[in-house]
C-alpha cells in the first residue's frame, strides 16, 4: 500500500515516514529540500531498515506534479506536510507563503482528482483558532481571522479541501497540530531549524548547548498563573502516530464525514516557565534566560480539547513534558556531535 508523504524529509514528515514504514506501508516522499536535507533519507533508513522512494521537485510546479501523479497512480493516500511555516517571515513575504502553501495544495488535489486518489491528510495548525474564547479549544470553535499570512494559508487550505471534497470526491482529514517538540528516541532524526530558531524548544536547547547566550522569555505579564504564555506541547512521535491512524481511517472507510477535523495536542497547557523548569529537571542543565516584553502577535494561552481525537481516532499522546524536553536535549547533543 503506497502512501505519498509530501515534505517527508522535514521535521514532522520524517517522523511520520518512520511510523508508516514501521506499520508496513510503502512510502514515497516528495520534497524539494527547501527546508530539509537529503541525509534525512539515510537517517530514516537507519531507523527502519526499509527502503523508500524519493522524488525531489517543487510541488508548486504544475507540470511536474501532474507528471508525478501520472507516474505513481497506484498511490492510495497522501499526507501533505510540504509548506513554509515561519510565521514571522510570512508577514514580510506574504506572496511567498500564499504561492508555496496554496499552489502546492491545489496541484496535489488536481493530481489526486485526475488519478482517482481520494484520500488526503492535511497539516493544519491550532493557529486557525487565534486566541480562543473558551479553553480547552474544541474543533467546532470559530476559526478567527488569521493575523499572519502563514495562518491564513492554513485557513484557506482547509477551505480548499472542504470545497474540493464537495465537487471532486476527495476525502480529507485536517489535523490541527498544537506545538510539536522533541525528536525520535534514537536521536537520528529531529528538528533542524535553519538560523536563529523562532520556536521555544529549539531555542532552549541551543541556549543550553552554548549556541545562544540566553533564552528570551517573551513576556511574564500574561493573565496566567506564573505570567508566562501557555501552549499545548506534544511529542513529535505521538503526532506522527496520529497520521498513521488518520490514513488507516481513510483506507478502512471509517470516516463519518467527507472532511473531518481533529485537534492534535495533549490536552494540557504548560507555561514557558514550566517548560524551562521541565528542561532543567529532565536534563540537569541550568538554563540562562531573561524576561523580555511580549512578542508581537503571540496569544496568551491555548490548549486542545482532545476528546474528539481520543474517541474517534483512538489516539492519545503518551509522552510527558519531561520526556519531551529530555528528547529535544538528546537530539541537540547529537547535532552538536555532528557539527564537530
Ligand atoms: P518542515 O519545514 O520541517 O517540513 C516541511 C517540508 O516541506 C520541508 O522538508 C520542505 O523542504 C518541504 N517543502 C516546502 N515547500 C515545498 C514545495 N513547494 N515542494 C516540495 N517540498 C516542499 O516543517 P514541519 O515542522 O515538519 O511542518 C510540516 C507541516 O506541518 C507544515 O505544513 C507546517 O505548516 C505544519 N505545522 C507545523 C507545526 C510546527 O510547529 N512544526 C505546527 C502546526 C502545523
Ligand atoms: C511558544 C511560546 C512564545 C520562543 C508557532 C506558530 C504556530 C505553530 C506552532 C505552525 C510562546 C514563547 C518562544 C522564545 C519564548 N506552527 N517563546 N522565547 O508561537 O505557540 O506557535 O509554532 O503552525 O502557528 O505560531 O510557538 O514555540 O514560537 O512559542 O518565550 O525564544 O514560547 O512567546 O509563548 P507558538 P513558539
PDB file of N, CA and C and ligand atoms in Angstrom, residues 85 87 125 127 150 178-180 198-201 203 215-218 229-231 233 272 295 298-299, ligand 2:
ATOM      1  N   UNK A  85       6.660  27.471   6.898  1.00  0.00           N
ATOM      2  CA  UNK A  85       5.992  27.531   8.211  1.00  0.00           C
ATOM      3  C   UNK A  85       6.475  28.637   9.141  1.00  0.00           C
ATOM      4  N   UNK A  87       6.224  31.862  10.736  1.00  0.00           N
ATOM      5  CA  UNK A  87       5.153  32.850  10.862  1.00  0.00           C
ATOM      6  C   UNK A  87       5.660  34.271  10.597  1.00  0.00           C
ATOM      7  N   UNK A 125      -3.174  23.689  11.687  1.00  0.00           N
ATOM      8  CA  UNK A 125      -2.493  24.228  12.861  1.00  0.00           C
ATOM      9  C   UNK A 125      -3.494  24.830  13.830  1.00  0.00           C
ATOM     10  N   UNK A 127      -3.141  27.460  15.045  1.00  0.00           N
ATOM     11  CA  UNK A 127      -3.118  28.892  14.759  1.00  0.00           C
ATOM     12  C   UNK A 127      -4.455  29.364  14.164  1.00  0.00           C
ATOM     13  N   UNK A 150       0.900  33.169   7.046  1.00  0.00           N
ATOM     14  CA  UNK A 150       1.050  31.726   7.267  1.00  0.00           C
ATOM     15  C   UNK A 150      -0.263  31.134   7.784  1.00  0.00           C
ATOM     16  N   UNK A 178      -1.033  21.275  17.684  1.00  0.00           N
ATOM     17  CA  UNK A 178      -0.688  22.309  18.660  1.00  0.00           C
ATOM     18  C   UNK A 178       0.843  22.499  18.570  1.00  0.00           C
ATOM     19  N   UNK A 179       1.616  22.341  19.611  1.00  0.00           N
ATOM     20  CA  UNK A 179       3.042  22.680  19.480  1.00  0.00           C
ATOM     21  C   UNK A 179       3.922  21.436  19.543  1.00  0.00           C
ATOM     22  N   UNK A 180       4.291  20.880  18.380  1.00  0.00           N
ATOM     23  CA  UNK A 180       5.127  19.681  18.383  1.00  0.00           C
ATOM     24  C   UNK A 180       6.569  20.002  18.792  1.00  0.00           C
ATOM     25  N   UNK A 198      12.882  30.311  15.951  1.00  0.00           N
ATOM     26  CA  UNK A 198      11.786  31.136  16.399  1.00  0.00           C
ATOM     27  C   UNK A 198      11.048  30.445  17.548  1.00  0.00           C
ATOM     28  N   UNK A 199      11.002  29.132  17.455  1.00  0.00           N
ATOM     29  CA  UNK A 199      10.196  28.357  18.397  1.00  0.00           C
ATOM     30  C   UNK A 199      10.943  28.121  19.714  1.00  0.00           C
ATOM     31  N   UNK A 200      10.152  27.908  20.753  1.00  0.00           N
ATOM     32  CA  UNK A 200      10.692  27.822  22.111  1.00  0.00           C
ATOM     33  C   UNK A 200      11.681  26.671  22.306  1.00  0.00           C
ATOM     34  N   UNK A 201      11.286  25.455  21.917  1.00  0.00           N
ATOM     35  CA  UNK A 201      12.096  24.282  22.297  1.00  0.00           C
ATOM     36  C   UNK A 201      13.492  24.305  21.679  1.00  0.00           C
ATOM     37  N   UNK A 203      15.080  26.865  20.755  1.00  0.00           N
ATOM     38  CA  UNK A 203      15.807  27.991  21.357  1.00  0.00           C
ATOM     39  C   UNK A 203      16.377  27.576  22.718  1.00  0.00           C
ATOM     40  N   UNK A 215      18.013  32.489  26.653  1.00  0.00           N
ATOM     41  CA  UNK A 215      16.654  32.438  26.091  1.00  0.00           C
ATOM     42  C   UNK A 215      15.947  33.731  26.470  1.00  0.00           C
ATOM     43  N   UNK A 216      15.265  34.308  25.519  1.00  0.00           N
ATOM     44  CA  UNK A 216      14.415  35.455  25.844  1.00  0.00           C
ATOM     45  C   UNK A 216      13.005  34.929  26.093  1.00  0.00           C
ATOM     46  N   UNK A 217      12.526  35.144  27.302  1.00  0.00           N
ATOM     47  CA  UNK A 217      11.156  34.727  27.628  1.00  0.00           C
ATOM     48  C   UNK A 217      10.250  35.898  27.276  1.00  0.00           C
ATOM     49  N   UNK A 218       9.397  35.633  26.278  1.00  0.00           N
ATOM     50  CA  UNK A 218       8.601  36.742  25.734  1.00  0.00           C
ATOM     51  C   UNK A 218       7.395  37.052  26.624  1.00  0.00           C
ATOM     52  N   UNK A 229       3.226  32.769  28.873  1.00  0.00           N
ATOM     53  CA  UNK A 229       2.170  32.276  27.970  1.00  0.00           C
ATOM     54  C   UNK A 229       2.096  30.745  27.990  1.00  0.00           C
ATOM     55  N   UNK A 230       0.912  30.256  27.733  1.00  0.00           N
ATOM     56  CA  UNK A 230       0.652  28.805  27.838  1.00  0.00           C
ATOM     57  C   UNK A 230       0.363  28.207  26.462  1.00  0.00           C
ATOM     58  N   UNK A 231       0.985  27.037  26.202  1.00  0.00           N
ATOM     59  CA  UNK A 231       0.753  26.287  24.961  1.00  0.00           C
ATOM     60  C   UNK A 231       0.586  24.806  25.283  1.00  0.00           C
ATOM     61  N   UNK A 233       2.127  21.520  24.312  1.00  0.00           N
ATOM     62  CA  UNK A 233       3.282  20.912  23.638  1.00  0.00           C
ATOM     63  C   UNK A 233       3.066  19.404  23.546  1.00  0.00           C
ATOM     64  N   UNK A 272       5.620  28.923  29.569  1.00  0.00           N
ATOM     65  CA  UNK A 272       7.037  28.974  29.173  1.00  0.00           C
ATOM     66  C   UNK A 272       7.904  28.618  30.383  1.00  0.00           C
ATOM     67  N   UNK A 295       6.116  39.126  22.804  1.00  0.00           N
ATOM     68  CA  UNK A 295       6.424  39.070  21.371  1.00  0.00           C
ATOM     69  C   UNK A 295       5.153  39.468  20.603  1.00  0.00           C
ATOM     70  N   UNK A 298       1.803  37.177  19.625  1.00  0.00           N
ATOM     71  CA  UNK A 298       1.607  35.981  20.460  1.00  0.00           C
ATOM     72  C   UNK A 298       0.248  36.023  21.151  1.00  0.00           C
ATOM     73  N   UNK A 299      -0.369  34.872  21.245  1.00  0.00           N
ATOM     74  CA  UNK A 299      -1.585  34.809  22.042  1.00  0.00           C
ATOM     75  C   UNK A 299      -1.207  34.414  23.478  1.00  0.00           C
TER      76      UNK A 299
HETATM   77  C1  LIG B   2       5.771  29.090  22.279  1.00  0.00           C
HETATM   78  C2  LIG B   2       5.796  30.010  23.482  1.00  0.00           C
HETATM   79  C3  LIG B   2       6.440  32.257  22.954  1.00  0.00           C
HETATM   80  C4  LIG B   2      10.498  31.431  21.736  1.00  0.00           C
HETATM   81  C5  LIG B   2       4.167  28.730  16.499  1.00  0.00           C
HETATM   82  C6  LIG B   2       3.344  29.151  15.322  1.00  0.00           C
HETATM   83  C7  LIG B   2       2.139  28.275  15.184  1.00  0.00           C
HETATM   84  C8  LIG B   2       2.535  26.804  15.149  1.00  0.00           C
HETATM   85  C9  LIG B   2       3.454  26.450  16.266  1.00  0.00           C
HETATM   86  C10 LIG B   2       2.759  26.117  12.886  1.00  0.00           C
HETATM   87  C11 LIG B   2       5.213  31.389  23.195  1.00  0.00           C
HETATM   88  C12 LIG B   2       7.460  31.617  23.875  1.00  0.00           C
HETATM   89  C13 LIG B   2       9.214  31.283  22.197  1.00  0.00           C
HETATM   90  C14 LIG B   2      11.437  32.146  22.536  1.00  0.00           C
HETATM   91  C15 LIG B   2       9.740  32.439  24.212  1.00  0.00           C
HETATM   92  N1  LIG B   2       3.273  26.499  13.974  1.00  0.00           N
HETATM   93  N2  LIG B   2       8.837  31.785  23.417  1.00  0.00           N
HETATM   94  N3  LIG B   2      11.023  32.612  23.763  1.00  0.00           N
HETATM   95  O1  LIG B   2       4.164  30.842  18.919  1.00  0.00           O
HETATM   96  O2  LIG B   2       2.880  28.961  20.006  1.00  0.00           O
HETATM   97  O3  LIG B   2       3.386  28.822  17.647  1.00  0.00           O
HETATM   98  O4  LIG B   2       4.544  27.371  16.321  1.00  0.00           O
HETATM   99  O5  LIG B   2       1.599  26.046  12.566  1.00  0.00           O
HETATM  100  O6  LIG B   2       1.485  28.642  14.025  1.00  0.00           O
HETATM  101  O7  LIG B   2       2.930  30.498  15.523  1.00  0.00           O
HETATM  102  O8  LIG B   2       5.246  28.567  19.244  1.00  0.00           O
HETATM  103  O9  LIG B   2       7.439  27.826  20.039  1.00  0.00           O
HETATM  104  O10 LIG B   2       7.248  30.071  18.889  1.00  0.00           O
HETATM  105  O11 LIG B   2       6.316  29.778  21.159  1.00  0.00           O
HETATM  106  O12 LIG B   2       9.409  32.909  25.316  1.00  0.00           O
HETATM  107  O13 LIG B   2      12.598  32.323  22.167  1.00  0.00           O
HETATM  108  O14 LIG B   2       7.174  30.240  23.842  1.00  0.00           O
HETATM  109  O15 LIG B   2       6.276  33.605  23.304  1.00  0.00           O
HETATM  110  O16 LIG B   2       4.569  31.816  24.353  1.00  0.00           O
HETATM  111  P1  LIG B   2       3.876  29.417  19.013  1.00  0.00           P
HETATM  112  P2  LIG B   2       6.640  29.037  19.768  1.00  0.00           P
END
